């Protein structure tokens, strides 16, 4: 290989890397755990997955969430918040909420989620967050999402 060919190859590789850099940096940026803002379209998708994981409750009475924590790294997410009625924003009645040591008006729901085939899916969800929900292995795996928890 002569010097001209070598320089041309290096130049082509450099140009290709420069074109790939914006795509790489956006992927890298999305993989950092961050709070999901109200305006972020991912928020609705994640909360819909939490709602789906609680379909038995949502089928009895339409629910909304009062979000305390909603964090994602783009592939995994963590939710913690209160559940309220969609109409009126009231706590869920104990008869509808079901068995739990917490009172429904103060009870907290938690969920760990993963993005699978482009869709969010709750892999763990717990309406009675006073129960053991997150194991030590979970804490290690989802450390960035649970920071400050």
CSV table of C-alpha atoms in Angstrom, one decimal:
chain,number,residue,atom,x,y,z
A,1,UNK,CA,0.0,0.0,0.0
A,2,UNK,CA,1.5,3.4,-1.0
A,3,UNK,CA,1.2,6.5,1.1
A,4,UNK,CA,-1.6,8.1,-1.0
A,5,UNK,CA,-3.8,5.0,-0.5
A,6,UNK,CA,-3.0,4.8,3.2
A,7,UNK,CA,-3.9,8.5,3.7
A,8,UNK,CA,-7.1,8.2,1.7
A,9,UNK,CA,-8.2,5.1,3.8
A,10,UNK,CA,-7.4,7.0,7.0
A,11,UNK,CA,-9.4,10.0,5.7
A,12,UNK,CA,-12.4,7.8,4.7
A,13,UNK,CA,-12.4,6.2,8.2
A,14,UNK,CA,-12.2,9.6,9.9
A,15,UNK,CA,-15.1,11.0,7.9
A,16,UNK,CA,-17.2,7.8,8.6
A,17,UNK,CA,-16.5,8.2,12.3
A,18,UNK,CA,-17.4,11.8,12.3
A,19,UNK,CA,-20.8,11.0,10.7
A,20,UNK,CA,-21.4,8.2,13.2
A,21,UNK,CA,-20.5,10.4,16.2
A,22,UNK,CA,-23.9,12.3,16.5
A,23,UNK,CA,-25.8,9.0,16.5
A,24,UNK,CA,-23.4,7.5,19.1
A,25,UNK,CA,-23.6,10.5,21.4
A,26,UNK,CA,-27.4,10.5,21.3
A,27,UNK,CA,-27.5,6.8,22.3
A,28,UNK,CA,-24.9,7.4,25.0
A,29,UNK,CA,-26.9,10.4,26.3
A,30,UNK,CA,-30.1,8.3,26.5
A,31,UNK,CA,-28.4,5.5,28.4
A,32,UNK,CA,-27.7,7.8,31.4
A,33,UNK,CA,-30.4,7.4,34.1
A,34,UNK,CA,-32.4,10.6,34.3
A,35,UNK,CA,-35.8,11.8,35.6
A,36,UNK,CA,-38.6,11.7,33.1
A,37,UNK,CA,-40.1,15.1,32.7
A,38,UNK,CA,-43.9,15.6,32.3
A,39,UNK,CA,-43.4,16.8,28.7
A,40,UNK,CA,-41.3,13.7,27.7
A,41,UNK,CA,-43.3,11.3,25.5
A,42,UNK,CA,-41.7,8.4,27.3
A,43,UNK,CA,-43.5,9.3,30.4
A,44,UNK,CA,-46.9,8.4,29.0
A,45,UNK,CA,-45.5,5.1,27.6
A,46,UNK,CA,-43.9,4.1,30.9
A,47,UNK,CA,-47.0,5.1,33.0
A,48,UNK,CA,-49.2,3.2,30.6
A,49,UNK,CA,-47.1,0.1,31.2
A,50,UNK,CA,-47.4,0.6,35.0
A,51,UNK,CA,-51.2,1.0,34.5
A,52,UNK,CA,-51.2,-2.3,32.4
A,53,UNK,CA,-49.4,-4.1,35.3
A,54,UNK,CA,-52.2,-3.0,37.5
A,55,UNK,CA,-55.0,-3.8,35.1
A,56,UNK,CA,-57.0,-5.6,37.7
A,57,UNK,CA,-57.3,-2.3,39.6
A,58,UNK,CA,-57.6,-0.1,36.5
A,59,UNK,CA,-60.5,-2.4,35.2
A,60,UNK,CA,-62.4,-1.7,38.4
A,61,UNK,CA,-61.9,2.0,38.4
A,62,UNK,CA,-59.8,4.2,36.0
A,63,UNK,CA,-56.6,5.3,37.7
A,64,UNK,CA,-54.0,8.0,37.4
A,65,UNK,CA,-50.7,8.3,39.2
A,66,UNK,CA,-49.1,11.0,41.4
A,67,UNK,CA,-45.5,10.5,40.4
A,68,UNK,CA,-42.9,10.7,43.2
A,69,UNK,CA,-40.0,9.1,41.2
A,70,UNK,CA,-39.9,8.3,37.5
A,71,UNK,CA,-36.4,7.6,36.1
A,72,UNK,CA,-35.1,5.9,33.0
A,73,UNK,CA,-31.9,5.1,31.2
A,74,UNK,CA,-33.7,4.4,27.9
A,75,UNK,CA,-33.9,0.6,28.5
A,76,UNK,CA,-35.0,0.3,32.1
A,77,UNK,CA,-37.2,2.5,34.3
A,78,UNK,CA,-38.3,2.8,37.9
A,79,UNK,CA,-41.6,4.3,39.0
A,80,UNK,CA,-42.7,5.2,42.5
A,81,UNK,CA,-45.9,7.1,43.3
A,82,UNK,CA,-49.5,7.1,44.6
A,83,UNK,CA,-52.6,5.9,42.8
A,84,UNK,CA,-55.6,8.0,42.5
A,85,UNK,CA,-59.0,7.8,40.8
A,86,UNK,CA,-59.0,9.3,37.3
A,87,UNK,CA,-62.2,11.2,38.0
A,88,UNK,CA,-61.8,13.4,41.1
A,89,UNK,CA,-58.2,12.4,42.0
A,90,UNK,CA,-59.3,10.7,45.2
A,91,UNK,CA,-57.5,7.8,46.9
A,92,UNK,CA,-58.7,4.4,45.9
A,93,UNK,CA,-61.2,2.9,48.3
A,94,UNK,CA,-59.9,0.0,50.4
A,95,UNK,CA,-62.5,-2.4,48.9
A,96,UNK,CA,-61.1,-1.7,45.4
A,97,UNK,CA,-57.5,-1.4,46.4
A,98,UNK,CA,-57.3,-4.9,48.0
A,99,UNK,CA,-55.3,-6.3,50.8
A,100,UNK,CA,-52.4,-4.2,51.9
A,101,UNK,CA,-50.9,-3.1,55.2
A,102,UNK,CA,-50.8,0.5,53.9
A,103,UNK,CA,-53.9,2.6,53.8
A,104,UNK,CA,-54.9,3.3,50.2
A,105,UNK,CA,-54.7,7.1,50.7
A,106,UNK,CA,-51.0,6.8,51.6
A,107,UNK,CA,-50.1,3.6,49.9
A,108,UNK,CA,-47.3,3.7,47.3
A,109,UNK,CA,-47.0,1.8,44.1
A,110,UNK,CA,-43.5,0.8,42.8
A,111,UNK,CA,-42.6,-0.7,39.4
A,112,UNK,CA,-39.4,-1.8,37.6
A,113,UNK,CA,-39.8,-1.7,33.8
A,114,UNK,CA,-37.8,-2.8,30.8
A,115,UNK,CA,-38.1,-1.8,27.2
A,116,UNK,CA,-38.8,-4.9,25.2
A,117,UNK,CA,-39.2,-4.8,21.4
A,118,UNK,CA,-39.6,-1.0,21.6
A,119,UNK,CA,-42.4,-1.2,24.3
A,120,UNK,CA,-42.3,-0.7,28.0
A,121,UNK,CA,-43.2,-3.7,30.2
A,122,UNK,CA,-43.3,-3.8,34.0
A,123,UNK,CA,-41.2,-6.7,35.1
A,124,UNK,CA,-42.0,-6.1,38.7
A,125,UNK,CA,-44.9,-4.0,40.2
A,126,UNK,CA,-46.1,-3.8,43.8
A,127,UNK,CA,-49.1,-1.9,45.0
A,128,UNK,CA,-48.1,-2.4,48.6
A,129,UNK,CA,-44.6,-0.9,48.5
A,130,UNK,CA,-44.2,-1.6,52.2
A,131,UNK,CA,-43.7,-5.2,51.1
A,132,UNK,CA,-40.2,-6.3,50.1
A,133,UNK,CA,-40.1,-5.3,46.5
A,134,UNK,CA,-36.5,-4.6,45.5
A,135,UNK,CA,-34.0,-7.3,46.3
A,136,UNK,CA,-30.3,-6.6,46.8
A,137,UNK,CA,-29.7,-8.0,43.3
A,138,UNK,CA,-32.3,-5.5,41.9
A,139,UNK,CA,-30.6,-2.6,43.8
A,140,UNK,CA,-27.3,-3.6,42.2
A,141,UNK,CA,-28.7,-4.0,38.7
A,142,UNK,CA,-30.8,-0.8,38.8
A,143,UNK,CA,-28.5,1.3,41.0
A,144,UNK,CA,-28.5,4.3,38.6
A,145,UNK,CA,-32.3,4.3,38.5
A,146,UNK,CA,-32.6,4.0,42.3
A,147,UNK,CA,-30.1,6.7,43.2
A,148,UNK,CA,-31.4,8.7,46.1
A,149,UNK,CA,-33.9,5.9,47.0
